């Protein structure tokens, strides 16, 4: 029996290098990357197994980038969500986020909340954008909430109080040739399969995704057993 792919996570990396390669400013790479998010999300919504797609869009460490790039990314996220609403509805996608939204502008938080609200009854796919997300931050916040509610610290409770009570990740893909996790879903990848590709995110296609999934299907997942 082949593996089931219910929860796919992607570290979308390489926008800046893609732009540089084509002689553009980094922002053009982020714009091109947003188009790929749209295509991959539609593919996953129409895939018979995938229930959740978690995309790393902005890490807790990405604030270290020049202000001009951070500001551009904030505007891009807002623009993407507004433009995407029609596609979310057409493709049956529910929009969710993980990460701490507090530092974002009121306007952006409003757009995020509105998109969640409007898409909450869609059932073909949950698209989760990781925004100001860091796995260490998420785990700490989970434990703080458990302590506040005087609950026992155990694996099940920590999982339940994460931003993602959605499920463990089955497959994690990172584009651009970097082979590291960069503080993405540490807790949820305990038994994930990994796939690294040299393709830069703006060049990533559904054809390549299909190939990666095909390879994932053939792997033997043991979960510690024999
Ligand atoms: C990923 O592309 C997008 C974000 C982190 C927001 P990068 O911007 O990290 O692109 P590279 O790694 O510099 O090529
Ligand atoms: C990870 O990519 C974060 C996102 C894709 C949003 P980075 O480009 O920020 O990661 P590092 O700095 O290369 O590890
Ligand atoms: Mg990068």
mmCIF file of C-alpha atoms and ligand atoms in Angstrom:
data_model
loop_
_atom_site.group_PDB
_atom_site.id
_atom_site.type_symbol
_atom_site.label_atom_id
_atom_site.label_comp_id
_atom_site.label_asym_id
_atom_site.label_seq_id
_atom_site.Cartn_x
_atom_site.Cartn_y
_atom_site.Cartn_z
ATOM 1 C CA UNK A 1 0.000 0.000 0.000
ATOM 2 C CA UNK A 2 1.361 3.432 -0.869
ATOM 3 C CA UNK A 3 1.635 6.313 1.546
ATOM 4 C CA UNK A 4 -1.224 8.724 1.914
ATOM 5 C CA UNK A 5 -0.455 12.383 1.493
ATOM 6 C CA UNK A 6 -2.831 14.346 3.645
ATOM 7 C CA UNK A 7 -0.703 17.228 4.842
ATOM 8 C CA UNK A 8 1.916 18.810 2.591
ATOM 9 C CA UNK A 9 4.250 21.562 3.746
ATOM 10 C CA UNK A 10 6.447 23.719 1.540
ATOM 11 C CA UNK A 11 9.326 26.026 2.377
ATOM 12 C CA UNK A 12 9.038 28.328 -0.627
ATOM 13 C CA UNK A 13 12.601 29.497 -1.051
ATOM 14 C CA UNK A 14 14.636 31.121 -3.817
ATOM 15 C CA UNK A 15 12.587 34.153 -4.873
ATOM 16 C CA UNK A 16 15.524 36.509 -4.406
ATOM 17 C CA UNK A 17 17.963 34.332 -6.352
ATOM 18 C CA UNK A 18 15.430 33.899 -9.141
ATOM 19 C CA UNK A 19 15.106 37.680 -9.452
ATOM 20 C CA UNK A 20 18.869 38.167 -9.422
ATOM 21 C CA UNK A 21 19.308 35.524 -12.105
ATOM 22 C CA UNK A 22 16.929 37.438 -14.358
ATOM 23 C CA UNK A 23 18.412 40.851 -13.565
ATOM 24 C CA UNK A 24 15.404 41.994 -11.520
ATOM 25 C CA UNK A 25 15.075 43.451 -8.026
ATOM 26 C CA UNK A 26 14.257 40.898 -5.283
ATOM 27 C CA UNK A 27 10.646 42.086 -5.103
ATOM 28 C CA UNK A 28 9.982 40.839 -8.624
ATOM 29 C CA UNK A 29 10.935 37.375 -7.365
ATOM 30 C CA UNK A 30 8.374 37.594 -4.578
ATOM 31 C CA UNK A 31 5.723 38.628 -7.079
ATOM 32 C CA UNK A 32 6.554 35.690 -9.326
ATOM 33 C CA UNK A 33 6.503 33.449 -6.247
ATOM 34 C CA UNK A 34 2.965 34.540 -5.393
ATOM 35 C CA UNK A 35 1.785 33.327 -8.808
ATOM 36 C CA UNK A 36 3.238 29.904 -8.061
ATOM 37 C CA UNK A 37 1.412 29.834 -4.713
ATOM 38 C CA UNK A 38 -1.799 30.276 -6.668
ATOM 39 C CA UNK A 39 -1.048 27.384 -9.060
ATOM 40 C CA UNK A 40 0.155 24.967 -6.394
ATOM 41 C CA UNK A 41 -2.862 25.722 -4.188
ATOM 42 C CA UNK A 42 -5.287 25.021 -7.041
ATOM 43 C CA UNK A 43 -3.461 21.761 -7.773
ATOM 44 C CA UNK A 44 -3.673 20.664 -4.129
ATOM 45 C CA UNK A 45 -7.367 21.595 -3.896
ATOM 46 C CA UNK A 46 -8.063 19.260 -6.802
ATOM 47 C CA UNK A 47 -5.817 16.475 -5.521
ATOM 48 C CA UNK A 48 -7.831 13.590 -4.100
ATOM 49 C CA UNK A 49 -5.680 13.052 -1.002
ATOM 50 C CA UNK A 50 -4.265 16.386 0.069
ATOM 51 C CA UNK A 51 -6.352 17.957 2.828
ATOM 52 C CA UNK A 52 -3.938 20.579 4.117
ATOM 53 C CA UNK A 53 -1.236 22.658 2.460
ATOM 54 C CA UNK A 54 1.003 24.644 4.784
ATOM 55 C CA UNK A 55 3.193 27.261 3.115
ATOM 56 C CA UNK A 56 6.060 29.113 4.769
ATOM 57 C CA UNK A 57 5.535 32.707 3.683
ATOM 58 C CA UNK A 58 7.251 34.827 6.379
ATOM 59 C CA UNK A 59 9.385 33.596 9.261
ATOM 60 C CA UNK A 60 9.987 35.183 12.658
ATOM 61 C CA UNK A 61 13.550 35.718 11.397
ATOM 62 C CA UNK A 62 12.518 37.446 8.155
ATOM 63 C CA UNK A 63 12.118 40.760 10.050
ATOM 64 C CA UNK A 64 15.930 40.926 9.779
ATOM 65 C CA UNK A 65 15.584 41.798 6.091
ATOM 66 C CA UNK A 66 15.766 45.416 4.874
ATOM 67 C CA UNK A 67 12.647 47.363 5.822
ATOM 68 C CA UNK A 68 11.866 48.036 2.183
ATOM 69 C CA UNK A 69 11.661 44.277 1.455
ATOM 70 C CA UNK A 70 9.612 43.548 4.593
ATOM 71 C CA UNK A 71 7.168 46.334 3.693
ATOM 72 C CA UNK A 72 6.874 44.984 0.174
ATOM 73 C CA UNK A 73 6.151 41.471 1.435
ATOM 74 C CA UNK A 74 3.410 42.802 3.749
ATOM 75 C CA UNK A 75 1.753 44.623 0.870
ATOM 76 C CA UNK A 76 2.121 41.562 -1.356
ATOM 77 C CA UNK A 77 0.409 39.302 1.188
ATOM 78 C CA UNK A 78 -2.456 41.750 1.486
ATOM 79 C CA UNK A 79 -2.774 42.083 -2.305
ATOM 80 C CA UNK A 80 -2.551 38.317 -2.772
ATOM 81 C CA UNK A 81 -5.345 37.625 -0.286
ATOM 82 C CA UNK A 82 -7.692 40.172 -1.816
ATOM 83 C CA UNK A 83 -7.083 38.929 -5.337
ATOM 84 C CA UNK A 84 -7.231 35.286 -4.297
ATOM 85 C CA UNK A 85 -10.668 35.312 -2.663
ATOM 86 C CA UNK A 86 -12.433 34.435 -5.911
ATOM 87 C CA UNK A 87 -10.110 31.455 -6.455
ATOM 88 C CA UNK A 88 -10.494 30.311 -2.840
ATOM 89 C CA UNK A 89 -14.250 30.193 -3.381
ATOM 90 C CA UNK A 90 -14.047 28.542 -6.816
ATOM 91 C CA UNK A 91 -11.567 25.891 -5.671
ATOM 92 C CA UNK A 92 -13.157 25.208 -2.278
ATOM 93 C CA UNK A 93 -10.149 26.435 -0.300
ATOM 94 C CA UNK A 94 -10.377 27.437 3.337
ATOM 95 C CA UNK A 95 -7.728 29.978 4.308
ATOM 96 C CA UNK A 96 -5.948 29.729 7.655
ATOM 97 C CA UNK A 97 -2.736 31.045 9.200
ATOM 98 C CA UNK A 98 -0.168 29.963 11.739
ATOM 99 C CA UNK A 99 2.237 32.319 13.460
ATOM 100 C CA UNK A 100 1.822 35.362 15.630
ATOM 101 C CA UNK A 101 -0.141 38.019 13.746
ATOM 102 C CA UNK A 102 0.201 40.695 16.450
ATOM 103 C CA UNK A 103 3.068 42.639 14.842
ATOM 104 C CA UNK A 104 1.204 43.047 11.549
ATOM 105 C CA UNK A 105 -0.705 46.223 10.692
ATOM 106 C CA UNK A 106 -4.349 46.487 11.631
ATOM 107 C CA UNK A 107 -5.227 46.644 7.966
ATOM 108 C CA UNK A 108 -3.409 43.421 7.090
ATOM 109 C CA UNK A 109 -4.834 41.628 10.119
ATOM 110 C CA UNK A 110 -8.284 42.762 9.020
ATOM 111 C CA UNK A 111 -7.782 41.318 5.543
ATOM 112 C CA UNK A 112 -6.517 38.051 7.025
ATOM 113 C CA UNK A 113 -9.479 37.714 9.405
ATOM 114 C CA UNK A 114 -11.959 38.609 6.694
ATOM 115 C CA UNK A 115 -10.516 36.018 4.312
ATOM 116 C CA UNK A 116 -10.670 33.347 7.011
ATOM 117 C CA UNK A 117 -14.255 34.225 7.781
ATOM 118 C CA UNK A 118 -15.391 34.237 4.150
ATOM 119 C CA UNK A 119 -13.717 30.925 3.306
ATOM 120 C CA UNK A 120 -14.473 29.037 6.524
ATOM 121 C CA UNK A 121 -17.076 26.715 4.958
ATOM 122 C CA UNK A 122 -14.885 25.600 2.044
ATOM 123 C CA UNK A 123 -13.959 21.948 2.325
ATOM 124 C CA UNK A 124 -11.649 20.825 -0.468
ATOM 125 C CA UNK A 125 -8.397 22.108 1.000
ATOM 126 C CA UNK A 126 -7.128 24.064 3.982
ATOM 127 C CA UNK A 127 -4.400 26.422 2.813
ATOM 128 C CA UNK A 128 -2.371 27.553 5.804
ATOM 129 C CA UNK A 129 0.007 30.466 5.368
ATOM 130 C CA UNK A 130 2.776 30.594 7.961
ATOM 131 C CA UNK A 131 3.057 34.316 8.717
ATOM 132 C CA UNK A 132 5.520 35.653 11.262
ATOM 133 C CA UNK A 133 5.865 31.990 12.030
ATOM 134 C CA UNK A 134 8.647 30.293 13.937
ATOM 135 C CA UNK A 135 8.301 26.788 15.293
ATOM 136 C CA UNK A 136 10.152 27.587 18.505
ATOM 137 C CA UNK A 137 7.869 30.549 19.096
ATOM 138 C CA UNK A 138 4.827 28.347 18.417
ATOM 139 C CA UNK A 139 5.948 25.684 20.902
ATOM 140 C CA UNK A 140 6.673 28.272 23.600
ATOM 141 C CA UNK A 141 3.268 29.893 23.083
ATOM 142 C CA UNK A 142 1.601 26.484 23.324
ATOM 143 C CA UNK A 143 3.276 25.681 26.625
ATOM 144 C CA UNK A 144 2.443 29.136 28.011
ATOM 145 C CA UNK A 145 -1.233 28.591 27.188
ATOM 146 C CA UNK A 146 -1.146 25.168 28.883
ATOM 147 C CA UNK A 147 0.326 26.706 32.017
ATOM 148 C CA UNK A 148 -2.263 29.491 32.010
ATOM 149 C CA UNK A 149 -5.045 26.944 31.815
ATOM 150 C CA UNK A 150 -3.296 24.754 34.414
ATOM 151 C CA UNK A 151 -3.220 21.776 32.044
ATOM 152 C CA UNK A 152 -0.746 18.943 32.167
ATOM 153 C CA UNK A 153 2.363 19.266 29.979
ATOM 154 C CA UNK A 154 2.285 16.219 27.737
ATOM 155 C CA UNK A 155 2.635 15.477 24.020
ATOM 156 C CA UNK A 156 -1.059 15.483 23.285
ATOM 157 C CA UNK A 157 -1.728 18.761 25.079
ATOM 158 C CA UNK A 158 1.274 20.525 23.541
ATOM 159 C CA UNK A 159 0.040 19.395 20.102
ATOM 160 C CA UNK A 160 -3.489 20.588 20.810
ATOM 161 C CA UNK A 161 -2.317 24.055 21.832
ATOM 162 C CA UNK A 162 -0.081 24.647 18.830
ATOM 163 C CA UNK A 163 -1.248 26.996 16.070
ATOM 164 C CA UNK A 164 -1.642 23.858 13.958
ATOM 165 C CA UNK A 165 -3.810 21.312 15.647
ATOM 166 C CA UNK A 166 -4.385 20.219 12.057
ATOM 167 C CA UNK A 167 -2.086 17.174 11.893
ATOM 168 C CA UNK A 168 1.476 16.054 11.476
ATOM 169 C CA UNK A 169 3.110 16.790 8.178
ATOM 170 C CA UNK A 170 3.429 13.859 5.776
ATOM 171 C CA UNK A 171 5.778 15.512 3.322
ATOM 172 C CA UNK A 172 7.976 18.589 3.540
ATOM 173 C CA UNK A 173 9.367 20.138 0.361
ATOM 174 C CA UNK A 174 12.003 22.874 0.248
ATOM 175 C CA UNK A 175 12.919 24.554 -3.014
ATOM 176 C CA UNK A 176 16.090 26.440 -4.044
ATOM 177 C CA UNK A 177 18.662 23.821 -3.060
ATOM 178 C CA UNK A 178 18.921 24.765 0.623
ATOM 179 C CA UNK A 179 18.634 21.693 2.807
ATOM 180 C CA UNK A 180 17.549 23.097 6.140
ATOM 181 C CA UNK A 181 14.342 23.624 8.098
ATOM 182 C CA UNK A 182 14.807 27.305 9.075
ATOM 183 C CA UNK A 183 12.475 27.074 12.084
ATOM 184 C CA UNK A 184 9.456 25.777 10.121
ATOM 185 C CA UNK A 185 7.112 23.230 11.793
ATOM 186 C CA UNK A 186 9.631 21.508 14.116
ATOM 187 C CA UNK A 187 7.053 19.668 16.209
ATOM 188 C CA UNK A 188 4.903 18.522 13.281
ATOM 189 C CA UNK A 189 7.770 17.122 11.178
ATOM 190 C CA UNK A 190 8.873 14.508 13.700
ATOM 191 C CA UNK A 191 8.079 11.737 11.180
ATOM 192 C CA UNK A 192 7.732 13.653 7.916
ATOM 193 C CA UNK A 193 9.366 12.670 4.677
ATOM 194 C CA UNK A 194 11.612 15.343 3.174
ATOM 195 C CA UNK A 195 12.115 16.359 -0.440
ATOM 196 C CA UNK A 196 14.649 18.962 -1.508
ATOM 197 C CA UNK A 197 14.788 20.387 -5.007
ATOM 198 C CA UNK A 198 17.225 22.831 -6.575
ATOM 199 C CA UNK A 199 14.381 24.537 -8.443
ATOM 200 C CA UNK A 200 13.879 28.142 -7.326
ATOM 201 C CA UNK A 201 10.352 28.747 -6.023
ATOM 202 C CA UNK A 202 9.177 30.956 -8.946
ATOM 203 C CA UNK A 203 10.163 28.132 -11.335
ATOM 204 C CA UNK A 204 8.416 25.394 -9.338
ATOM 205 C CA UNK A 205 5.581 23.683 -11.235
ATOM 206 C CA UNK A 206 2.746 21.255 -10.617
ATOM 207 C CA UNK A 207 4.604 18.789 -12.873
ATOM 208 C CA UNK A 208 7.564 18.764 -10.502
ATOM 209 C CA UNK A 209 5.208 18.496 -7.543
ATOM 210 C CA UNK A 210 3.565 15.457 -9.129
ATOM 211 C CA UNK A 211 6.977 13.813 -9.503
ATOM 212 C CA UNK A 212 7.874 14.488 -5.878
ATOM 213 C CA UNK A 213 4.536 13.038 -4.754
ATOM 214 C CA UNK A 214 5.087 9.956 -6.891
ATOM 215 C CA UNK A 215 8.452 9.406 -5.211
ATOM 216 C CA UNK A 216 6.920 9.992 -1.741
ATOM 217 C CA UNK A 217 4.295 7.328 -2.471
ATOM 218 C CA UNK A 218 6.980 4.690 -2.945
ATOM 219 C CA UNK A 219 8.881 5.372 0.248
ATOM 220 C CA UNK A 220 8.718 3.098 3.236
ATOM 221 C CA UNK A 221 7.539 4.971 6.326
ATOM 222 C CA UNK A 222 8.215 2.994 9.468
ATOM 223 C CA UNK A 223 7.413 5.295 12.395
ATOM 224 C CA UNK A 224 9.923 3.427 14.499
ATOM 225 C CA UNK A 225 8.453 -0.011 13.926
ATOM 226 C CA UNK A 226 10.027 -2.780 11.830
HETATM 227 C C1 LIG B 1 11.663 32.978 -0.061
HETATM 228 O O1 LIG B 1 12.584 33.497 -0.966
HETATM 229 C C2 LIG B 1 10.604 33.977 0.310
HETATM 230 C C3 LIG B 1 10.713 34.508 1.681
HETATM 231 C C4 LIG B 1 11.560 34.112 2.589
HETATM 232 C C5 LIG B 1 9.778 35.564 2.037
HETATM 233 P P1 LIG B 1 13.859 34.311 -0.480
HETATM 234 O O2 LIG B 1 13.504 35.752 -0.435
HETATM 235 O O3 LIG B 1 14.397 33.744 0.766
HETATM 236 O O4 LIG B 1 14.850 34.055 -1.697
HETATM 237 P P2 LIG B 1 16.409 33.806 -1.607
HETATM 238 O O5 LIG B 1 16.636 32.693 -0.628
HETATM 239 O O6 LIG B 1 17.023 35.096 -1.145
HETATM 240 O O7 LIG B 1 16.800 33.434 -2.991
HETATM 241 C C1 LIG B 2 12.720 30.408 5.097
HETATM 242 O O1 LIG B 2 13.490 30.948 4.080
HETATM 243 C C2 LIG B 2 11.500 31.243 5.320
HETATM 244 C C3 LIG B 2 10.531 31.260 4.228
HETATM 245 C C4 LIG B 2 10.590 30.556 3.137
HETATM 246 C C5 LIG B 2 9.400 32.129 4.450
HETATM 247 P P1 LIG B 2 14.732 31.903 4.386
HETATM 248 O O2 LIG B 2 15.322 32.240 3.070
HETATM 249 O O3 LIG B 2 14.316 33.011 5.252
HETATM 250 O O4 LIG B 2 15.683 30.930 5.221
HETATM 251 P P2 LIG B 2 17.262 30.950 5.443
HETATM 252 O O5 LIG B 2 17.605 32.290 6.015
HETATM 253 O O6 LIG B 2 17.901 30.735 4.106
HETATM 254 O O7 LIG B 2 17.530 29.820 6.365
HETATM 255 MG MG1 LIG B 3 15.762 32.327 1.169
#
